[in-house]
Coordinates of C-alpha atoms in Angstrom, one line a residue:
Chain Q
X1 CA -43.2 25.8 -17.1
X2 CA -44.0 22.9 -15.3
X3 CA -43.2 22.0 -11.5
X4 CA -40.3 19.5 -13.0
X5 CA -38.9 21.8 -15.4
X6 CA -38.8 24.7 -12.8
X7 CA -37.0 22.5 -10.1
X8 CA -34.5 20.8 -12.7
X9 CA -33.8 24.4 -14.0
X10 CA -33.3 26.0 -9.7
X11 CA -30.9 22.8 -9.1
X12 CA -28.9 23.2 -12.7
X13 CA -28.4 26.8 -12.0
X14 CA -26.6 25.8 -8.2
X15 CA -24.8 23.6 -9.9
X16 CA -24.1 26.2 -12.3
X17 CA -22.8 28.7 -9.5
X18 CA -20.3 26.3 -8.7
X19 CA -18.3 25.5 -11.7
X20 CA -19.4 29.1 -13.9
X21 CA -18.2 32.7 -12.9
X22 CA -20.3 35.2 -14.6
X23 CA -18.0 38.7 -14.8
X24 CA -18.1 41.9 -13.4
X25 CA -21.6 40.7 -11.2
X26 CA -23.6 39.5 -14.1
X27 CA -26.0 36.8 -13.4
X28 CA -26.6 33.3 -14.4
X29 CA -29.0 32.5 -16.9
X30 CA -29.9 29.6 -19.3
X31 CA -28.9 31.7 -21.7
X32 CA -25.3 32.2 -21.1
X33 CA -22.5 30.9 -22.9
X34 CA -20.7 28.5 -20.5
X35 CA -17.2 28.9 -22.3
X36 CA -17.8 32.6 -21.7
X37 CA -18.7 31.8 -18.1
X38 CA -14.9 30.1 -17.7
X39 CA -15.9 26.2 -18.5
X40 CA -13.0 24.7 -19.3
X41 CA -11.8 20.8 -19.6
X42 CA -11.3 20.3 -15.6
X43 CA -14.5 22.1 -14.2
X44 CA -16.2 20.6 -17.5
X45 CA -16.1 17.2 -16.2
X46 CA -16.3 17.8 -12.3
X47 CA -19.8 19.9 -13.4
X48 CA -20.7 17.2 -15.7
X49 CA -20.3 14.0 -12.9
X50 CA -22.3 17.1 -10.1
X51 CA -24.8 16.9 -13.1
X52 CA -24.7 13.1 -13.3
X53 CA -24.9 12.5 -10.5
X54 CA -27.7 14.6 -9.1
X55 CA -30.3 14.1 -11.8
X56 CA -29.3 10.1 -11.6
X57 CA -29.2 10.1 -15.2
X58 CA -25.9 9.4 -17.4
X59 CA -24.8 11.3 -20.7
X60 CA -24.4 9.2 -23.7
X61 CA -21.3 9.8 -25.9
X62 CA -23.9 11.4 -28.2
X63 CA -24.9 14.0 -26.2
X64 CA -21.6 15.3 -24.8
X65 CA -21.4 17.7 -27.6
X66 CA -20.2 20.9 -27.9
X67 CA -23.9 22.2 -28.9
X68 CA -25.2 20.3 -25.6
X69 CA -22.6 22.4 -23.4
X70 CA -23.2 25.5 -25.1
X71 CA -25.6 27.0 -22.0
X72 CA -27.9 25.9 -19.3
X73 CA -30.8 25.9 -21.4
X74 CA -29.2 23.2 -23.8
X75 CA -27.6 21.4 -21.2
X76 CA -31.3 21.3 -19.4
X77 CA -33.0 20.4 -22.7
X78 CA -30.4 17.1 -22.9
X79 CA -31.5 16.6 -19.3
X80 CA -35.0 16.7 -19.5
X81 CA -34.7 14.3 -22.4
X82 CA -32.8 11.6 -20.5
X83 CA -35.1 12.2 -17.3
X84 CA -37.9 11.4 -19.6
X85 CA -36.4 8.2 -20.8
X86 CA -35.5 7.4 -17.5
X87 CA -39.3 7.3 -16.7
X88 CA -40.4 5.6 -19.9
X89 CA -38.3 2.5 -19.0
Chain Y
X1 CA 18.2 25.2 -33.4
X2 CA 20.7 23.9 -35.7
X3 CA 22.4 20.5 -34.9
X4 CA 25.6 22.0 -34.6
X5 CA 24.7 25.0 -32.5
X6 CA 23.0 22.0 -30.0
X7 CA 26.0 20.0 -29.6
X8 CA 28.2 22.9 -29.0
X9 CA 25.6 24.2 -26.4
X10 CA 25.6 21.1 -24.8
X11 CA 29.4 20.2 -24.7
X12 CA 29.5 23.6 -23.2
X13 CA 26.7 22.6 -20.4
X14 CA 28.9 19.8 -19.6
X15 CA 31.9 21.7 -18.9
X16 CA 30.2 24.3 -16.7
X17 CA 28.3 21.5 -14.8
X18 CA 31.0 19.3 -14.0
X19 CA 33.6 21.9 -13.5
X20 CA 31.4 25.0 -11.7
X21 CA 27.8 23.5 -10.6
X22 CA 29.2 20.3 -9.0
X23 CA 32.0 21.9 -7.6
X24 CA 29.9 24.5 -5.5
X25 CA 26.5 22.6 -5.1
X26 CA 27.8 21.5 -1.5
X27 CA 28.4 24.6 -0.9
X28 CA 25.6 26.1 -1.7
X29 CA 23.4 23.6 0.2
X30 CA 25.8 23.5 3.2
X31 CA 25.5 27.2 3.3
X32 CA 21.4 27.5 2.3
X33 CA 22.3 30.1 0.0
X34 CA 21.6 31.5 -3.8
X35 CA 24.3 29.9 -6.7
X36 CA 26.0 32.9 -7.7
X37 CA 28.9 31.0 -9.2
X38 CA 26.9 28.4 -11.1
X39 CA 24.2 30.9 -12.4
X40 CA 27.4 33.2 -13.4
X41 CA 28.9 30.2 -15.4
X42 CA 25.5 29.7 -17.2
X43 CA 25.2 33.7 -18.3
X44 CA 28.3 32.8 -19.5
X45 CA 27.2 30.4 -22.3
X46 CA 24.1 32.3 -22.9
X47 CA 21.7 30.0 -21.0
X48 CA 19.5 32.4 -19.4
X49 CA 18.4 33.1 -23.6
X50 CA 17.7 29.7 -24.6
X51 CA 14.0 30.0 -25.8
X52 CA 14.5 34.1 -26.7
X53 CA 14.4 34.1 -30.7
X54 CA 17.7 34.7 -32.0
X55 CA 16.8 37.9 -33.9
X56 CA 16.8 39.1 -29.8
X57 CA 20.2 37.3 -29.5
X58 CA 18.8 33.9 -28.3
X59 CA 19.1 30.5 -28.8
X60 CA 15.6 29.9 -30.3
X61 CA 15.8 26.1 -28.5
X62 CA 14.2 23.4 -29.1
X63 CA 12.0 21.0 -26.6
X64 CA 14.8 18.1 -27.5
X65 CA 18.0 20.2 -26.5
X66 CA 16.4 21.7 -23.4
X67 CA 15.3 18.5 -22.0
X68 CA 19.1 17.5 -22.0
X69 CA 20.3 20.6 -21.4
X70 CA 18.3 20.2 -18.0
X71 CA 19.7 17.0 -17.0
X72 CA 23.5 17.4 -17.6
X73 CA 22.9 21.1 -15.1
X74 CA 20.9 18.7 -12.8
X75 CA 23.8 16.6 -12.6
X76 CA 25.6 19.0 -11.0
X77 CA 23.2 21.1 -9.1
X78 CA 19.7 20.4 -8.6
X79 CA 19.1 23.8 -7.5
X80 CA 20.8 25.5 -10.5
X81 CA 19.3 23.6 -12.8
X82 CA 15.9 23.9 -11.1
X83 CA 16.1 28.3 -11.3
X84 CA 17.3 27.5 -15.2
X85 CA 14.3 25.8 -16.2
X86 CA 11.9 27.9 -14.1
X87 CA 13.4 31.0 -15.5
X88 CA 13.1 29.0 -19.3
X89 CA 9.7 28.6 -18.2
X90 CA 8.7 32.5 -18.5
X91 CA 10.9 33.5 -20.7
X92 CA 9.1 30.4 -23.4
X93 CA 5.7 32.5 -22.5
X94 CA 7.1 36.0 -23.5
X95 CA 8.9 34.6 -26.5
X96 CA 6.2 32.2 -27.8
X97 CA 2.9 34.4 -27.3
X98 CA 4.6 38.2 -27.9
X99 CA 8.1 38.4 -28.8
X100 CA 7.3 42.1 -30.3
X101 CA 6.1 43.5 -26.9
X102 CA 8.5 42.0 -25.0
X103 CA 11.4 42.7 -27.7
X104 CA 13.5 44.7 -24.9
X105 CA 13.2 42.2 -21.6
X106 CA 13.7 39.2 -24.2
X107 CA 17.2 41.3 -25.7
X108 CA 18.0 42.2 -22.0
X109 CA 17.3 38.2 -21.0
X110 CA 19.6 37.1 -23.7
X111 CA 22.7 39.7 -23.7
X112 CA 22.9 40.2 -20.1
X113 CA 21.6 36.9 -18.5
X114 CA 19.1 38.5 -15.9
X115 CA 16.7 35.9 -14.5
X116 CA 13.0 36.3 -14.7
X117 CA 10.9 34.4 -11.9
X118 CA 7.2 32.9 -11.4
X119 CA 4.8 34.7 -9.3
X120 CA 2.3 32.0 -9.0
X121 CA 1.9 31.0 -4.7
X122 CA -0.9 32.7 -2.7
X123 CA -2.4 32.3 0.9
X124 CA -5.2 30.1 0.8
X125 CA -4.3 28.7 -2.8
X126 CA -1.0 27.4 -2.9
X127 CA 0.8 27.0 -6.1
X128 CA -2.7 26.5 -8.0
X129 CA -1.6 27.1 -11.5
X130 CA -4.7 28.1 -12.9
X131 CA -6.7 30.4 -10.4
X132 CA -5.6 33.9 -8.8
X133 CA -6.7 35.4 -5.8
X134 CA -5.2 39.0 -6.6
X135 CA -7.0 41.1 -8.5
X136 CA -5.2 44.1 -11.3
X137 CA -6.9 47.7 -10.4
X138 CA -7.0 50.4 -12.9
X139 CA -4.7 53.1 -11.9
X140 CA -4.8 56.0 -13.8
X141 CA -3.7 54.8 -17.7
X142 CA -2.3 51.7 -16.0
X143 CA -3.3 49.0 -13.5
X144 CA -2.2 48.7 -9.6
X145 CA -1.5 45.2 -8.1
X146 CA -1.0 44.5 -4.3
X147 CA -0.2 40.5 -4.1
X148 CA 1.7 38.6 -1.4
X149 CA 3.2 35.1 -2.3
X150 CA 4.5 32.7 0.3
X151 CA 7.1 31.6 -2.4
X152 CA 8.7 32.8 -5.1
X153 CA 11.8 30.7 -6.3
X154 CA 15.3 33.0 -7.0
X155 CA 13.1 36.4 -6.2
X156 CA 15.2 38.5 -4.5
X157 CA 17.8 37.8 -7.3
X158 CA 15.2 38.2 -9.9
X159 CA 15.2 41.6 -12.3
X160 CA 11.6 40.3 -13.7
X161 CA 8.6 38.6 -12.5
X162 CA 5.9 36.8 -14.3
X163 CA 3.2 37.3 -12.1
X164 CA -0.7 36.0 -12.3
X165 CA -3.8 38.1 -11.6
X166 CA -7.4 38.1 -11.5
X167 CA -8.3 40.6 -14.5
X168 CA -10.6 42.8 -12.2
X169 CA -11.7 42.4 -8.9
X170 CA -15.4 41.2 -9.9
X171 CA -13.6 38.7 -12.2
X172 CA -13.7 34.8 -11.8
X173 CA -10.7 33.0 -9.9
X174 CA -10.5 31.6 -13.6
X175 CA -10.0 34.9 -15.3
X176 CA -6.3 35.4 -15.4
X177 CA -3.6 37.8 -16.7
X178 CA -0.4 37.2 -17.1
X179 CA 1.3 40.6 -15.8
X180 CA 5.3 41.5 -16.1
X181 CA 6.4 43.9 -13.7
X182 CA 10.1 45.1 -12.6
X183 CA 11.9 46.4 -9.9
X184 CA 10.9 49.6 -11.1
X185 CA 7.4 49.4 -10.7
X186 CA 7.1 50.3 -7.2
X187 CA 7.3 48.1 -4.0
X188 CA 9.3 44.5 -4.4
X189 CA 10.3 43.6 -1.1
X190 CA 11.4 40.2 0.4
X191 CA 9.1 39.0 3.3
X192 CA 11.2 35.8 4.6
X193 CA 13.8 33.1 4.4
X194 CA 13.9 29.9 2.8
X195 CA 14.8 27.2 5.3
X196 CA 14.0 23.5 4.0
X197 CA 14.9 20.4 4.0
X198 CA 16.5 20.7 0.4
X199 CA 16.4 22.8 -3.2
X200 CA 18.3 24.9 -0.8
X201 CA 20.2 26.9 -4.0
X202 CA 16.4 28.3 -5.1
X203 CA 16.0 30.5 -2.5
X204 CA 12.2 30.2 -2.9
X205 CA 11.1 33.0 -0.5
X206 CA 7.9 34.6 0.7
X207 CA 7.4 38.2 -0.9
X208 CA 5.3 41.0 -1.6
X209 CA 4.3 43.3 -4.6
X210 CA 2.8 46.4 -4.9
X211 CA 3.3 47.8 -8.1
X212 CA 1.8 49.8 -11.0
X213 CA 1.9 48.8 -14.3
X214 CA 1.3 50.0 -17.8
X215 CA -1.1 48.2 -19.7
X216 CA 1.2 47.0 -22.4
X217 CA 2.7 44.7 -19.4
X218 CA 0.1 42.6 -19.5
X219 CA 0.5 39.4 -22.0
X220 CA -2.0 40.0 -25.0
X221 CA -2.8 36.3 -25.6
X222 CA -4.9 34.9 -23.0
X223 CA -3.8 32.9 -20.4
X224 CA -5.2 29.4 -20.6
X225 CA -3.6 29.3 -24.4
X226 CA -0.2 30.4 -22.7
X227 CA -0.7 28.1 -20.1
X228 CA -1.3 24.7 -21.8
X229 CA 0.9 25.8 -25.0
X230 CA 4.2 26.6 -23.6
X231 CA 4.5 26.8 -19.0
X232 CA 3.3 23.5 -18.7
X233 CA 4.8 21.7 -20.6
X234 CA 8.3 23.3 -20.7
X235 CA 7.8 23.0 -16.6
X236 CA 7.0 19.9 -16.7
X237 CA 9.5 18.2 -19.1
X238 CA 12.2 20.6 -17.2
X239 CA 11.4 19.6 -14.1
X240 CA 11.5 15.9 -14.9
X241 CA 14.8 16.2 -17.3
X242 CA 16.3 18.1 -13.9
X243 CA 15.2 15.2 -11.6
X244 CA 16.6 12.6 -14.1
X245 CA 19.9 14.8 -14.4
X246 CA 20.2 14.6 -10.4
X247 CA 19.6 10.8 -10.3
X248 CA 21.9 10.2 -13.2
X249 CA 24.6 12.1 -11.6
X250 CA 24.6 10.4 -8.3
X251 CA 24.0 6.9 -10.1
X252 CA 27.3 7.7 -12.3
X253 CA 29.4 8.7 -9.7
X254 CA 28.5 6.1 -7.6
X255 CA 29.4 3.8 -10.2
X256 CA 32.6 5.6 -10.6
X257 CA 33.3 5.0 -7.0
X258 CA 32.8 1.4 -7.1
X259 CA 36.1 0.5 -9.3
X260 CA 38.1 3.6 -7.9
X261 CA 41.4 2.7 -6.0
X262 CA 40.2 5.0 -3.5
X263 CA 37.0 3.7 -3.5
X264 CA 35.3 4.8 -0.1
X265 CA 33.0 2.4 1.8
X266 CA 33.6 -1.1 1.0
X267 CA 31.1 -2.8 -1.2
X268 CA 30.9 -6.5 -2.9
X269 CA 30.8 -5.5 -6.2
X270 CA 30.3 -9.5 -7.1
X271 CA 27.4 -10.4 -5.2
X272 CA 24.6 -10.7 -7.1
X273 CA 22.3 -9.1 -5.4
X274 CA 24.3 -5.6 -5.2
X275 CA 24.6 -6.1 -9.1
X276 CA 20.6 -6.9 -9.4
X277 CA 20.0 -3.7 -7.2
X278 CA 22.1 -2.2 -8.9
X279 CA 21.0 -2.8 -12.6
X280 CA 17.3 -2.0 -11.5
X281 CA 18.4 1.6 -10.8
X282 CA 19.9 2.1 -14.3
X283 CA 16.2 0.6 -15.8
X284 CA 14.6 3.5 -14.1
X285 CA 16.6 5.7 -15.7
X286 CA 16.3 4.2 -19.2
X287 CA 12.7 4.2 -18.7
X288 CA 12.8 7.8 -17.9
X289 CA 14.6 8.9 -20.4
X290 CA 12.6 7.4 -23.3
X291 CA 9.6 9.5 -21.7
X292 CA 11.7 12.6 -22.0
X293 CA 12.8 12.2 -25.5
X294 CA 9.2 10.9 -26.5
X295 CA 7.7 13.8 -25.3
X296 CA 10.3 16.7 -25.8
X297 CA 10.0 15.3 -29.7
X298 CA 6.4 15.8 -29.8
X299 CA 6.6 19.0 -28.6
X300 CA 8.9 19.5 -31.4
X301 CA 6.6 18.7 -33.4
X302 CA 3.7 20.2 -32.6
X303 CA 6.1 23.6 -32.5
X304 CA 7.0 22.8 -36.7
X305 CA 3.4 22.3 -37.9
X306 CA 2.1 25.0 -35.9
X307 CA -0.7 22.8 -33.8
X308 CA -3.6 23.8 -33.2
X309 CA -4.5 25.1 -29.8
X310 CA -6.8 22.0 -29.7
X311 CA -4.5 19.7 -29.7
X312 CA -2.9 21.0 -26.5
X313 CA -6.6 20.9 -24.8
X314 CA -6.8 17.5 -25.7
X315 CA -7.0 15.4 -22.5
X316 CA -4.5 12.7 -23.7
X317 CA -1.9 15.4 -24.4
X318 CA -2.7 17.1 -20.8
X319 CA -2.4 13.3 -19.1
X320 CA 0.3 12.5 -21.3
X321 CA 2.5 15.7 -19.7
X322 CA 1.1 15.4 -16.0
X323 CA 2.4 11.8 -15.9
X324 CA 6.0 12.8 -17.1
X325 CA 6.0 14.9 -14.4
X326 CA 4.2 12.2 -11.8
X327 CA 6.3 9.6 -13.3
X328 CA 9.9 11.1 -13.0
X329 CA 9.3 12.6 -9.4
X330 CA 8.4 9.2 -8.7
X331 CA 10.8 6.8 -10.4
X332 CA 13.6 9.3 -9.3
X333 CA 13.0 9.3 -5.5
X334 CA 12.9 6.4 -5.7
X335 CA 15.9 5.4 -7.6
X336 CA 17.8 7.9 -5.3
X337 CA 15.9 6.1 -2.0
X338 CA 17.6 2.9 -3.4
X339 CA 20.9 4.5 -3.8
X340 CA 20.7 5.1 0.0
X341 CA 20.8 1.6 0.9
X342 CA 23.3 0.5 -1.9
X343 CA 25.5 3.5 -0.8
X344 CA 25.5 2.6 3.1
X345 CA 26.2 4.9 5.4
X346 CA 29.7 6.0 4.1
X347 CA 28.5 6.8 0.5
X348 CA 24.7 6.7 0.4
X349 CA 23.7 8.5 4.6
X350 CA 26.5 10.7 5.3
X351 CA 26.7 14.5 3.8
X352 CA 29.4 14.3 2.2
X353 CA 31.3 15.4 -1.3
X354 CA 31.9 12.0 -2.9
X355 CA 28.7 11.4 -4.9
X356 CA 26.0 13.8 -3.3
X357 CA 23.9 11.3 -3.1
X358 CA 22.5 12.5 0.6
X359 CA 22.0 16.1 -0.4
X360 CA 20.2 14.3 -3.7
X361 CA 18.3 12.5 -1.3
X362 CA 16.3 15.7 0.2
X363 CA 16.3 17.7 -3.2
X364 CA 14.7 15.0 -4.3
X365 CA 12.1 14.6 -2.0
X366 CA 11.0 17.8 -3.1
X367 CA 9.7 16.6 -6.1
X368 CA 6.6 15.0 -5.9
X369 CA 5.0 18.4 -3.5
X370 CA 6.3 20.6 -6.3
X371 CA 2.7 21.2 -7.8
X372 CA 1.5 18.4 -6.3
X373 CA 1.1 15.1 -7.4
X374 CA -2.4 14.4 -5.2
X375 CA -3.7 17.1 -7.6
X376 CA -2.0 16.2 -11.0
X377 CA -3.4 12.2 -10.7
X378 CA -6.8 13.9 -9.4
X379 CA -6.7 15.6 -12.3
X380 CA -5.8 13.0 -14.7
X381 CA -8.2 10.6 -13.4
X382 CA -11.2 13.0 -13.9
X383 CA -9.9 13.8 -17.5
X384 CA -9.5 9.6 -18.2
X385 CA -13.7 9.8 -17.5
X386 CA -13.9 11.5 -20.6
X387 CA -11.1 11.1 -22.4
X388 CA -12.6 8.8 -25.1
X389 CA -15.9 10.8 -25.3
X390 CA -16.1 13.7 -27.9
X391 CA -16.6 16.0 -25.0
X392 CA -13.4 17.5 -25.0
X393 CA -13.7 19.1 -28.9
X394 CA -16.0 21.5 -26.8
X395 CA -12.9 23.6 -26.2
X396 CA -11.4 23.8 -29.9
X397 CA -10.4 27.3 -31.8
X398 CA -13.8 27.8 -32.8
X399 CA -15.3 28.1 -29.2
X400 CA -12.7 30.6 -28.3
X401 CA -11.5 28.8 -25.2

């Protein structure tokens, strides 16, 4: 893993700790299921604007799918790709 | 509900609120006490049933019926008619979500009128619908819960209590239960008085709970789906229809007043700028109640074809609902603010009997801090962000949220 994709991952999971409750003390991972971890419509949006807003980067309509929102990983996939296109313009 | 079965009901609401709510509400305020005599009334027409299925002697109502069912009691009493729809509100969750395991407090509800109250309010939260503090603590076979709230509307007349809970204490302020207990579950006691500057009638108290509880107390379908399908909405379009009630009934007896040989406090019915003031009240009220009726029909509606839980996640639907609830607190503070002035201080400042408008001047006022408004538009204006995005189909059946 690159230094990047190491520091986009540490800052996705704080933002993560603040919108996800993992129960009965299990921890955060890219792997977990973020409807599992208590994402609903309000905390959906207020994490997705933290997300937005953080990375500088803004979701297309095309990405705010249900398989982008499905963990951190996916979520970190979408935002590598829109970092990257960031940089390439 | 059958047509006929609606009017009746309604005709009947009539009676009781012009002839027992009216007739004690200054009382009641005056007094800063619980309405024994209008809640009495309304066990006598079977209201405290309304939503309990009929094979458990209810009503089985409808979203339409209730809505005016609300206003012609808020007519008479705000306060009455505030504990009636609050009580509606968990007696829809029970009866909507699991009827079978609450068969005996649904036949109780119906046959003997008991009220069932909303324990909701904690320190440090407020009345934040949608986390808990409190956490439920396996107890032998059953669970323990120790939970203050600073208020809980009608408790110490209550016989059942509604109550949300963290599932565990590790769990997420997210993770809720839904948890029924009774007076015979242990420790219920009352904590404080109710002293405010109206809704004096609900009694809305400070208490505490320490109870155990058997595991088939707490609601099997998960909270979130109870939450959106049924206590929202039914709070919401009760609380407005209440509000709307109150205004109407001050606004009609006002009226009343005007062409009464008796008529208190002299006003110059002909000027045209009493009528224009005038006329502007009634277009609030027309503009609320096309809200009402919009929504309580789509409720309706989603009710006969069985909606999908989607469709109540949806953020238009969730926007659509907070802004009854902004809209009428509003437009019927307002309306009631207005009444005030056009009153003058015989009809519209002093406490007095003649048309209640002072007394509906502070219930009112009550309205937009019940759950907040700040928090309602806050929320609306986050879910407008993404309302036209296909983020929110995220949260359909399939994802299990």
């Amino acid at each position: 893993m690159t230094h990047l994709n190491q520091s986009i991952e540490d800052t996705l999971l704080q933002i993560g700790c603040k919108y996800l409750f993992p129960k009965d003390g299990d921890v955060l991972t890219l792997e977990s299921n973020l409807i599992a971890l208590g994402l609903d419509s309000m905390n959906t949006v207020q994490m997705l604007l933290d997300i937005e807003e953080t990375f500088e980067i803004t979701f297309p309509d095309d990405l705010l799918t249900y398989e982008v929102f499905t963990s951190l990983g996916t979520l970190m996939s979408a935002i590598q790709t829109l970092m990257e296109e960031k940089v390439s313009q | 509900m059958n047509e006929t079965k609606a009017r009746l009901l309604l005709e009947r609401s009539r009676t009781v609120s012009n002839d027992v709510l009216y007739r004690w509400a200054h009382d009641v305020d005056l007094n800063n006490r619980f309405p024994e005599e209008s809640i009495t009334a309304l066990r006598e027409i079977g209201l405290p049933g309304y939503f309990v299925p009929e094979e458990y002697s209810g009503y089985a109502g409808d979203f339409q019926t209730y809505w005016q069912l609300a206003a012609i009691l808020g007519e008479g009493c705000a306060s009455t008619a505030l504990i009636w729809v609050m009580h509606c509100q968990q007696v829809l969750a029970l009866a909507a979500h699991a009827p079978e395991v609450y068969s005996d407090v649904l036949s109780s509800v119906a046959k003997s009128g008991e009220l069932m109250a909303s324990v909701v309010s904690e320190r440090n939260k407020g009345g934040d619908f949608f986390t808990a503090q409190a956490a439920l603590i396996p107890d032998q076979e059953g669970f323990r819960m120790k939970r203050f709230a600073p208020i809980v509307s009608y408790g110490a007349q209550a016989t059942f209590f509604l109550i949300t809970v963290r599932t565990s204490e590790k769990s997420s302020p997210h993770d809720i239960q839904l948890v029924l207990a009774t007076r015979q579950d242990g420790s219920i006691t009352v904590e404080g008085e109710w002293h405010s500057m109206g809704m004096h009638g609900t009694q809305s108290i400070p208490m505490l709970f320490d109870v155990y509880v058997p595991p088939d107390r707490i609601m099997p379908a998960p909270f979130r789906r109870v939450a959106l399908k049924s206590m929202v909405p039914v709070i919401h379009l009760g609380w407005a229809a209440v509000w709307f009630g109150v205004a109407r009934g001050a606004l009609c007896r006002f009226v009343q007043q005007l062409r009464s040989p008796q008529k208190a406090g002299r006003k110059n019915i002909t000027s045209d700028l009493f009528l224009q003031r005038l006329s502007r009240l009634r277009m609030s009220l027309d503009l609320l109640e096309a809200f009402l009726k919009q929504t309580a029909s789509q409720l309706d509606q989603y009710d006969q074809d069985s909606a999908s839980f989607t469709t109540y996640e949806s953020p238009t639907y969730i926007i659509w609902i907070n802004n009854l609830k902004i809209a009428a607190s509003e437009l019927t503070f307002s309306l009631i603010h207005d009444l005030v002035t056009l009153g003058g201080m015989q009809l519209g400042y002093l406490q007095n009997d003649i048309c209640g408008i002072e007394r509906s001047f502070r219930d009112l006022r009550s309205a937009a801090l019940m759950y907040s408004n700040d928090r309602l538009l806050e929320t609306n204006g986050r879910l407008m962000i993404i309302e036209r995005t296909s983020l929110p189909a995220i949260w359909n059946e399939e994802s299990g949220a």
